[in-house]
């Protein structure tokens, strides 16, 4: 069982990094071209996403995908009502 904790980051984000990663994944998959790019650049497969989404490494990969492409990072942050900095901080925490 995965425990998701609520944290407050220095960027005012109250959602846990795991929650941000899941929300970011949903946002990325909503656009077919972006979803294809996510799979291509991360090496993840639909099967891996379905069965490994609770894995911190998979969650970190989703956020790293956004962090490496500023236009998507900014769009995702806006759509998820957070900041690009909060998404990058979540990536760092999940990667640790």
PDB file of C-alpha atoms in Angstrom:
ATOM      1  CA  UNK A   1       0.000   0.000   0.000  1.00  0.00           C
ATOM      2  CA  UNK A   2       1.365   3.384  -0.988  1.00  0.00           C
ATOM      3  CA  UNK A   3       1.034   6.171   1.535  1.00  0.00           C
ATOM      4  CA  UNK A   4       0.536   9.589   0.003  1.00  0.00           C
ATOM      5  CA  UNK A   5       1.294  12.428   2.329  1.00  0.00           C
ATOM      6  CA  UNK A   6       0.257  16.028   2.111  1.00  0.00           C
ATOM      7  CA  UNK A   7       3.194  18.391   2.244  1.00  0.00           C
ATOM      8  CA  UNK A   8       3.696  22.090   1.936  1.00  0.00           C
ATOM      9  CA  UNK A   9       6.540  23.081  -0.317  1.00  0.00           C
ATOM     10  CA  UNK A  10       8.261  26.398  -0.484  1.00  0.00           C
ATOM     11  CA  UNK A  11       6.208  27.063  -3.621  1.00  0.00           C
ATOM     12  CA  UNK A  12       2.900  26.964  -1.759  1.00  0.00           C
ATOM     13  CA  UNK A  13       1.947  23.550  -3.174  1.00  0.00           C
ATOM     14  CA  UNK A  14       0.009  21.387  -0.748  1.00  0.00           C
ATOM     15  CA  UNK A  15      -0.375  18.283  -2.923  1.00  0.00           C
ATOM     16  CA  UNK A  16       2.044  15.439  -2.375  1.00  0.00           C
ATOM     17  CA  UNK A  17       4.611  14.835  -5.142  1.00  0.00           C
ATOM     18  CA  UNK A  18       2.898  11.528  -5.948  1.00  0.00           C
ATOM     19  CA  UNK A  19      -0.410  13.316  -6.488  1.00  0.00           C
ATOM     20  CA  UNK A  20       1.200  15.918  -8.736  1.00  0.00           C
ATOM     21  CA  UNK A  21       2.823  13.150 -10.775  1.00  0.00           C
ATOM     22  CA  UNK A  22      -0.500  11.364 -11.267  1.00  0.00           C
ATOM     23  CA  UNK A  23      -2.246  14.589 -12.214  1.00  0.00           C
ATOM     24  CA  UNK A  24       0.600  15.458 -14.599  1.00  0.00           C
ATOM     25  CA  UNK A  25       0.334  12.030 -16.197  1.00  0.00           C
ATOM     26  CA  UNK A  26      -3.387  12.475 -16.760  1.00  0.00           C
ATOM     27  CA  UNK A  27      -2.746  15.885 -18.288  1.00  0.00           C
ATOM     28  CA  UNK A  28      -0.007  14.546 -20.580  1.00  0.00           C
ATOM     29  CA  UNK A  29      -2.093  11.595 -21.751  1.00  0.00           C
ATOM     30  CA  UNK A  30      -5.066  13.806 -22.639  1.00  0.00           C
ATOM     31  CA  UNK A  31      -3.234  14.955 -25.773  1.00  0.00           C
ATOM     32  CA  UNK A  32      -2.356  12.164 -28.222  1.00  0.00           C
ATOM     33  CA  UNK A  33       0.790  13.812 -29.608  1.00  0.00           C
ATOM     34  CA  UNK A  34       2.056  14.639 -26.121  1.00  0.00           C
ATOM     35  CA  UNK A  35       1.243  11.131 -24.903  1.00  0.00           C
ATOM     36  CA  UNK A  36       3.214   9.627 -27.792  1.00  0.00           C
ATOM     37  CA  UNK A  37       6.152  11.918 -27.004  1.00  0.00           C
ATOM     38  CA  UNK A  38       5.979  10.964 -23.305  1.00  0.00           C
ATOM     39  CA  UNK A  39       6.177   7.273 -24.132  1.00  0.00           C
ATOM     40  CA  UNK A  40       8.898   7.792 -26.717  1.00  0.00           C
ATOM     41  CA  UNK A  41      11.152   9.984 -24.592  1.00  0.00           C
ATOM     42  CA  UNK A  42      10.734   8.177 -21.270  1.00  0.00           C
ATOM     43  CA  UNK A  43      10.817   4.637 -22.640  1.00  0.00           C
ATOM     44  CA  UNK A  44       7.672   3.878 -20.659  1.00  0.00           C
ATOM     45  CA  UNK A  45       5.003   1.693 -22.197  1.00  0.00           C
ATOM     46  CA  UNK A  46       1.244   1.781 -21.617  1.00  0.00           C
ATOM     47  CA  UNK A  47       1.625  -1.535 -19.770  1.00  0.00           C
ATOM     48  CA  UNK A  48       4.374  -0.119 -17.540  1.00  0.00           C
ATOM     49  CA  UNK A  49       2.234   2.922 -16.763  1.00  0.00           C
ATOM     50  CA  UNK A  50      -0.787   0.792 -15.891  1.00  0.00           C
ATOM     51  CA  UNK A  51       1.124  -1.517 -13.575  1.00  0.00           C
ATOM     52  CA  UNK A  52       3.881   0.767 -12.330  1.00  0.00           C
ATOM     53  CA  UNK A  53       2.256   4.104 -11.688  1.00  0.00           C
ATOM     54  CA  UNK A  54       2.681   3.660  -7.932  1.00  0.00           C
ATOM     55  CA  UNK A  55       6.449   3.335  -8.481  1.00  0.00           C
ATOM     56  CA  UNK A  56       8.275   6.550  -7.562  1.00  0.00           C
ATOM     57  CA  UNK A  57      10.649   6.067 -10.507  1.00  0.00           C
ATOM     58  CA  UNK A  58       7.717   6.039 -12.940  1.00  0.00           C
ATOM     59  CA  UNK A  59       6.201   9.095 -11.265  1.00  0.00           C
ATOM     60  CA  UNK A  60       9.573  10.866 -11.417  1.00  0.00           C
ATOM     61  CA  UNK A  61       9.906   9.997 -15.118  1.00  0.00           C
ATOM     62  CA  UNK A  62       6.569  11.670 -15.862  1.00  0.00           C
ATOM     63  CA  UNK A  63       7.632  14.846 -14.079  1.00  0.00           C
ATOM     64  CA  UNK A  64      11.086  14.733 -15.662  1.00  0.00           C
ATOM     65  CA  UNK A  65       9.402  14.589 -19.068  1.00  0.00           C
ATOM     66  CA  UNK A  66       7.673  17.884 -18.245  1.00  0.00           C
ATOM     67  CA  UNK A  67      10.735  19.460 -16.655  1.00  0.00           C
ATOM     68  CA  UNK A  68      12.747  18.812 -19.818  1.00  0.00           C
ATOM     69  CA  UNK A  69      10.305  20.674 -22.078  1.00  0.00           C
ATOM     70  CA  UNK A  70       9.502  24.123 -20.723  1.00  0.00           C
ATOM     71  CA  UNK A  71       6.405  24.762 -22.876  1.00  0.00           C
ATOM     72  CA  UNK A  72       4.759  21.586 -21.536  1.00  0.00           C
ATOM     73  CA  UNK A  73       5.963  22.333 -18.011  1.00  0.00           C
ATOM     74  CA  UNK A  74       4.319  25.756 -18.062  1.00  0.00           C
ATOM     75  CA  UNK A  75       1.109  24.465 -19.664  1.00  0.00           C
ATOM     76  CA  UNK A  76       0.867  21.566 -17.221  1.00  0.00           C
ATOM     77  CA  UNK A  77       1.446  23.824 -14.228  1.00  0.00           C
ATOM     78  CA  UNK A  78      -1.260  26.196 -15.439  1.00  0.00           C
ATOM     79  CA  UNK A  79      -3.734  23.374 -16.060  1.00  0.00           C
ATOM     80  CA  UNK A  80      -2.954  21.716 -12.728  1.00  0.00           C
ATOM     81  CA  UNK A  81      -3.193  25.055 -10.903  1.00  0.00           C
ATOM     82  CA  UNK A  82       0.332  24.902  -9.563  1.00  0.00           C
ATOM     83  CA  UNK A  83       3.691  26.356 -10.529  1.00  0.00           C
ATOM     84  CA  UNK A  84       6.445  24.990 -12.755  1.00  0.00           C
ATOM     85  CA  UNK A  85       8.743  25.204  -9.732  1.00  0.00           C
ATOM     86  CA  UNK A  86       6.413  22.986  -7.700  1.00  0.00           C
ATOM     87  CA  UNK A  87       6.433  20.341 -10.451  1.00  0.00           C
ATOM     88  CA  UNK A  88      10.227  20.440 -10.639  1.00  0.00           C
ATOM     89  CA  UNK A  89      10.458  20.229  -6.830  1.00  0.00           C
ATOM     90  CA  UNK A  90       8.106  17.213  -6.888  1.00  0.00           C
ATOM     91  CA  UNK A  91      10.352  15.587  -9.502  1.00  0.00           C
ATOM     92  CA  UNK A  92      13.415  16.152  -7.291  1.00  0.00           C
ATOM     93  CA  UNK A  93      11.665  14.652  -4.273  1.00  0.00           C
ATOM     94  CA  UNK A  94      10.483  11.587  -6.182  1.00  0.00           C
ATOM     95  CA  UNK A  95      13.956  11.110  -7.675  1.00  0.00           C
ATOM     96  CA  UNK A  96      15.713  11.209  -4.286  1.00  0.00           C
TER      97      UNK A  96
END
